[in-house]
């Protein structure tokens, strides 16, 4: 009888459509968008994007020109397009998953949404399964060009939108109680909960969020849809126990199926619950009209305390078996109060699950991540990075080997940052991708070296450097997961170390002791040019000094200075004299660090010597980066300075004598310019 | 306000500050129509048309309620358009406005008007009261198209006034401009 | 060391070209004994005492007077940002300059 009524209405609509250009009310797609928007806000996505993936603006970062959250909300809308996809958006949790899809006249015409979300063979409307999201994500993270990366991320986020659409549909009783709601030009059998949601989007916007109990993701898997996200929709417990529940340790389809009705399944014998005995009949006044209405209020068997159905106001006039029970606006309002929070929270939970894989990065034992020779014009590059990694994902292990890749994102400046730190930066990022390696990640840190051979080397002339490490392999119950770790490194840091003993200071006067004609080595009574006050005691000025066996080693300020040596150094100089300097370019992650210096032997021109000299100093890390603070995009730059022709950010000076500091400011532009000598880096 | 050639049905009214009742000029009123396939179950939707007007110095606006002709025989224009009224620094209509919001029903109980009912109020001519947003959190809540109920279905280049005002709003909320280029796949 | 204090209400900061900024080094000599202000050295050996909010002509407003560095900020004008954007460059809102303390920048022995 009901089917005949629907057919009759449909025929009427068909005739009507020939003459009337527009049709009945219906707002359906915005509900998905608003739920998805709220889900993104409720998830940890923003934090993950900023901290682990270097997205400046987190969830509002433009990807292919549009914010991340727009891709997700749009994807959640597009899952209903084209219409043929919709037949896969149903899941009846009272049936085994291979039988739980949409059935019409006893024939299954759609795949269960649980299986559909993991179906690698989606064709119509594009491939938007979990596997496609994972593949796009890995592709994006390890892309070497900005355009590939942007495209990969756009696909990732849009596909995640498609996936959370399935969860949201499973919050709708029509989708979990096999209630197809086909309509023609808006007339026919549209689902009233869908319609109510679209007409009352404010209720979704102001809704709270209820996340599922994470234990459901650790349940044993079903081979039909082995990714644990299947349990967000159906934990399979209701099918086994037939006991309706209201906790958060059940799937959303089990909750909506067992506790709510759809238009055509009110007290349907096809579903065990809710049943008449689950509710009490009460009478209350319609708050709009004052008319007396009778409601079934759910008082037992799972969720309680809400209007389950109303007795139709037409019950006196409608002959049996026309249904006398219906879902009015107040019933649907109560449904929304309970179902929207789960739609939002469970969708957020899927997003969090996708991004749950976390790698922690720590500096290596030697402290610096990378060491590079300086090349004239700042044209050098880091070809290796060394650092520690570990699996930091809560409660899930990576028991088998997987592929590990390091990616450094940076901006290539228009100019040499060591000469002009304010050089313009491009809007587009550049990426250096390491060679992959097969690794088994554990909870403990493992120190690894990553190779960045040309053309993937990391230039020393780089700004806004961010290190990401990507692992693809098994994680917990997911066979093909992607874990990400991120570290915002300080920018390539030119550490300069100079011997400026060609000048000394006497009573505030700068003396160019490097001029051997004016100031030959002091010999008492024979060469007394260095006895400047002619008191018979000299020399009054010292230098130049020649040093041998120099070692430089960086260290964290949290530890005591090490003893640089032949077996423990970042830079080695066999010898140095004035006015020579050596430059090392390094990558590290601390706002300040220590520099330990060791000189095996030093001899002054007049014969003075010292041996095994040690000193430790503090250097600031070099910044040339972008970040967002209070909604503003900040560019932070460490200022460079000039000393004897060298543009530097920090420069350790070996001076002739204890008197020299008083004259040091006078040497800023003193000739000759410092000359660079190459140093030796440790073998890696 | 209505043009001389106006047809009978129009969404019209006045926009005011909910607290001071002062008219709000320069608020954008957006009316968006979309289409659906004639046979549908959930299913796709297609952008049909967007009309933007700005309120005048008296806060008044007028928009013809006719959606225009849908030439596609396989789709129909959904009768009730999406109507949004947005002014930077204010809670937007129809999700955060103050009035018309409720109807007083039986024994003084109030019930909230749904979107279709709100549209009918605008067809009759309504005074729309928008609340001034006081905190950064409140401003940021409506700093994106979706919570203002501008769907991703709507090409942003079709609502230039809204985008311009949204960016003014976003600046006040401490956010950068909304990236609005249309890269990537669209269906 | 000459002691002069910059008047707080100086003219609005103009954004100088990067090369102009760099050609006139600014040196930070650390905090004053009171701890709330610090010493800067301008070209020609002029020394000034600055605190948070002081505007240093050509450099910007002091944001932080730290033990190890001075931080100065300047906001970009909308015109400057538009120009950067049109050239495909990164258009930021604020330039923040970290000036390491001079004795830490050039330690010696």
mmCIF file of C-alpha atoms in Angstrom, chain A residues 184-328:
data_model
loop_
_atom_site.group_PDB
_atom_site.id
_atom_site.type_symbol
_atom_site.label_atom_id
_atom_site.label_comp_id
_atom_site.label_asym_id
_atom_site.label_seq_id
_atom_site.Cartn_x
_atom_site.Cartn_y
_atom_site.Cartn_z
ATOM 1 C CA UNK A 184 11.582 12.722 -8.027
ATOM 2 C CA UNK A 185 12.013 16.442 -8.283
ATOM 3 C CA UNK A 186 11.895 16.512 -4.516
ATOM 4 C CA UNK A 187 8.669 14.612 -4.257
ATOM 5 C CA UNK A 188 8.363 10.975 -3.393
ATOM 6 C CA UNK A 189 10.189 9.577 -0.429
ATOM 7 C CA UNK A 190 12.788 12.078 0.762
ATOM 8 C CA UNK A 191 14.169 11.251 4.186
ATOM 9 C CA UNK A 192 12.723 13.593 6.794
ATOM 10 C CA UNK A 193 15.837 13.569 8.989
ATOM 11 C CA UNK A 194 17.948 14.667 6.003
ATOM 12 C CA UNK A 195 15.420 17.390 5.253
ATOM 13 C CA UNK A 196 15.200 18.520 8.870
ATOM 14 C CA UNK A 197 18.998 18.696 9.127
ATOM 15 C CA UNK A 198 19.265 20.877 6.052
ATOM 16 C CA UNK A 199 16.568 23.206 7.336
ATOM 17 C CA UNK A 200 18.173 23.492 10.759
ATOM 18 C CA UNK A 201 21.876 23.806 10.044
ATOM 19 C CA UNK A 202 22.246 26.060 13.067
ATOM 20 C CA UNK A 203 21.608 23.020 15.242
ATOM 21 C CA UNK A 204 24.651 21.339 13.690
ATOM 22 C CA UNK A 205 26.814 24.433 13.983
ATOM 23 C CA UNK A 206 26.050 24.723 17.673
ATOM 24 C CA UNK A 207 26.199 21.001 18.356
ATOM 25 C CA UNK A 208 28.754 19.464 20.664
ATOM 26 C CA UNK A 209 31.082 16.691 19.562
ATOM 27 C CA UNK A 210 31.121 13.128 20.898
ATOM 28 C CA UNK A 211 34.180 11.077 20.018
ATOM 29 C CA UNK A 212 34.185 7.313 19.980
ATOM 30 C CA UNK A 213 36.067 5.241 22.499
ATOM 31 C CA UNK A 214 39.451 4.613 20.868
ATOM 32 C CA UNK A 215 39.317 0.985 21.994
ATOM 33 C CA UNK A 216 37.028 0.232 19.045
ATOM 34 C CA UNK A 217 40.000 0.718 16.741
ATOM 35 C CA UNK A 218 41.858 -2.087 18.461
ATOM 36 C CA UNK A 219 39.150 -4.720 17.886
ATOM 37 C CA UNK A 220 40.062 -7.673 15.756
ATOM 38 C CA UNK A 221 39.571 -6.927 12.113
ATOM 39 C CA UNK A 222 37.165 -8.263 9.523
ATOM 40 C CA UNK A 223 38.797 -9.356 6.285
ATOM 41 C CA UNK A 224 36.034 -7.717 4.252
ATOM 42 C CA UNK A 225 37.245 -4.306 5.433
ATOM 43 C CA UNK A 226 40.411 -4.854 7.429
ATOM 44 C CA UNK A 227 41.321 -1.227 8.153
ATOM 45 C CA UNK A 228 40.146 -0.553 11.733
ATOM 46 C CA UNK A 229 38.130 2.518 10.620
ATOM 47 C CA UNK A 230 35.404 0.030 9.742
ATOM 48 C CA UNK A 231 34.628 -0.197 13.443
ATOM 49 C CA UNK A 232 33.840 3.504 13.581
ATOM 50 C CA UNK A 233 30.705 2.511 11.683
ATOM 51 C CA UNK A 234 30.191 -1.019 12.979
ATOM 52 C CA UNK A 235 32.002 -2.874 15.752
ATOM 53 C CA UNK A 236 29.870 -5.984 14.953
ATOM 54 C CA UNK A 237 28.843 -6.244 18.571
ATOM 55 C CA UNK A 238 25.179 -5.357 18.044
ATOM 56 C CA UNK A 239 24.812 -8.016 15.387
ATOM 57 C CA UNK A 240 26.136 -10.572 17.820
ATOM 58 C CA UNK A 241 24.459 -9.466 21.020
ATOM 59 C CA UNK A 242 21.255 -7.864 19.685
ATOM 60 C CA UNK A 243 21.434 -5.557 22.696
ATOM 61 C CA UNK A 244 21.083 -1.877 21.860
ATOM 62 C CA UNK A 245 23.688 0.320 23.480
ATOM 63 C CA UNK A 246 24.314 4.003 23.945
ATOM 64 C CA UNK A 247 28.003 4.061 24.794
ATOM 65 C CA UNK A 248 30.770 5.360 22.644
ATOM 66 C CA UNK A 249 32.376 1.961 22.289
ATOM 67 C CA UNK A 250 30.041 0.983 19.488
ATOM 68 C CA UNK A 251 29.920 1.953 15.833
ATOM 69 C CA UNK A 252 27.774 4.836 14.757
ATOM 70 C CA UNK A 253 25.593 2.609 12.551
ATOM 71 C CA UNK A 254 24.877 0.369 15.528
ATOM 72 C CA UNK A 255 23.877 3.408 17.530
ATOM 73 C CA UNK A 256 21.588 4.922 14.891
ATOM 74 C CA UNK A 257 20.047 1.584 13.850
ATOM 75 C CA UNK A 258 19.264 0.339 17.361
ATOM 76 C CA UNK A 259 18.052 3.566 18.914
ATOM 77 C CA UNK A 260 16.250 5.503 16.166
ATOM 78 C CA UNK A 261 13.782 5.173 13.324
ATOM 79 C CA UNK A 262 13.715 6.301 9.745
ATOM 80 C CA UNK A 263 10.455 7.332 8.081
ATOM 81 C CA UNK A 264 9.657 3.902 6.643
ATOM 82 C CA UNK A 265 11.016 1.695 9.428
ATOM 83 C CA UNK A 266 9.084 2.843 12.477
ATOM 84 C CA UNK A 267 8.544 -0.257 14.592
ATOM 85 C CA UNK A 268 9.473 -2.246 11.537
ATOM 86 C CA UNK A 269 9.641 -6.018 12.086
ATOM 87 C CA UNK A 270 12.842 -5.989 10.003
ATOM 88 C CA UNK A 271 14.745 -4.501 12.943
ATOM 89 C CA UNK A 272 14.672 -5.767 16.510
ATOM 90 C CA UNK A 273 14.995 -2.341 18.092
ATOM 91 C CA UNK A 274 13.645 0.099 18.975
ATOM 92 C CA UNK A 275 10.504 -1.780 19.859
ATOM 93 C CA UNK A 276 7.222 -0.703 21.381
ATOM 94 C CA UNK A 277 8.402 -1.849 24.787
ATOM 95 C CA UNK A 278 11.487 0.416 24.477
ATOM 96 C CA UNK A 279 9.318 3.501 24.905
ATOM 97 C CA UNK A 280 6.586 4.996 26.998
ATOM 98 C CA UNK A 281 3.727 6.904 25.450
ATOM 99 C CA UNK A 282 3.311 10.402 26.808
ATOM 100 C CA UNK A 283 1.099 13.314 25.950
ATOM 101 C CA UNK A 284 2.367 16.838 25.636
ATOM 102 C CA UNK A 285 1.316 20.041 23.991
ATOM 103 C CA UNK A 286 2.729 20.975 20.621
ATOM 104 C CA UNK A 287 4.680 24.085 21.506
ATOM 105 C CA UNK A 288 3.699 25.735 18.248
ATOM 106 C CA UNK A 289 -0.025 25.105 18.142
ATOM 107 C CA UNK A 290 -0.899 24.068 21.660
ATOM 108 C CA UNK A 291 -2.507 20.958 20.275
ATOM 109 C CA UNK A 292 -2.127 17.795 22.276
ATOM 110 C CA UNK A 293 0.411 15.407 20.747
ATOM 111 C CA UNK A 294 1.339 11.939 21.795
ATOM 112 C CA UNK A 295 4.923 10.830 21.702
ATOM 113 C CA UNK A 296 6.771 7.610 22.219
ATOM 114 C CA UNK A 297 9.588 8.575 24.545
ATOM 115 C CA UNK A 298 12.483 6.140 24.698
ATOM 116 C CA UNK A 299 12.955 4.921 28.235
ATOM 117 C CA UNK A 300 14.885 1.669 27.908
ATOM 118 C CA UNK A 301 16.984 -0.509 25.581
ATOM 119 C CA UNK A 302 19.994 1.637 24.851
ATOM 120 C CA UNK A 303 19.772 5.410 24.530
ATOM 121 C CA UNK A 304 16.990 6.977 26.587
ATOM 122 C CA UNK A 305 15.336 10.284 27.295
ATOM 123 C CA UNK A 306 14.151 11.526 23.910
ATOM 124 C CA UNK A 307 11.124 11.500 21.658
ATOM 125 C CA UNK A 308 11.270 8.418 19.473
ATOM 126 C CA UNK A 309 8.189 8.920 17.349
ATOM 127 C CA UNK A 310 4.890 10.684 17.389
ATOM 128 C CA UNK A 311 1.409 9.439 16.771
ATOM 129 C CA UNK A 312 0.394 10.993 13.495
ATOM 130 C CA UNK A 313 -2.203 13.744 13.797
ATOM 131 C CA UNK A 314 -4.001 12.059 10.887
ATOM 132 C CA UNK A 315 -4.338 8.740 12.633
ATOM 133 C CA UNK A 316 -8.069 9.162 13.000
ATOM 134 C CA UNK A 317 -8.490 9.695 9.253
ATOM 135 C CA UNK A 318 -6.022 7.265 7.753
ATOM 136 C CA UNK A 319 -7.217 3.718 7.179
ATOM 137 C CA UNK A 320 -4.974 0.889 8.279
ATOM 138 C CA UNK A 321 -2.321 -0.061 7.276
ATOM 139 C CA UNK A 322 -1.358 3.541 6.565
ATOM 140 C CA UNK A 323 1.137 4.241 9.341
ATOM 141 C CA UNK A 324 -0.114 6.223 12.273
ATOM 142 C CA UNK A 325 3.304 6.769 13.712
ATOM 143 C CA UNK A 326 5.574 9.424 12.262
ATOM 144 C CA UNK A 327 8.638 11.544 12.880
ATOM 145 C CA UNK A 328 7.704 15.174 13.401
#
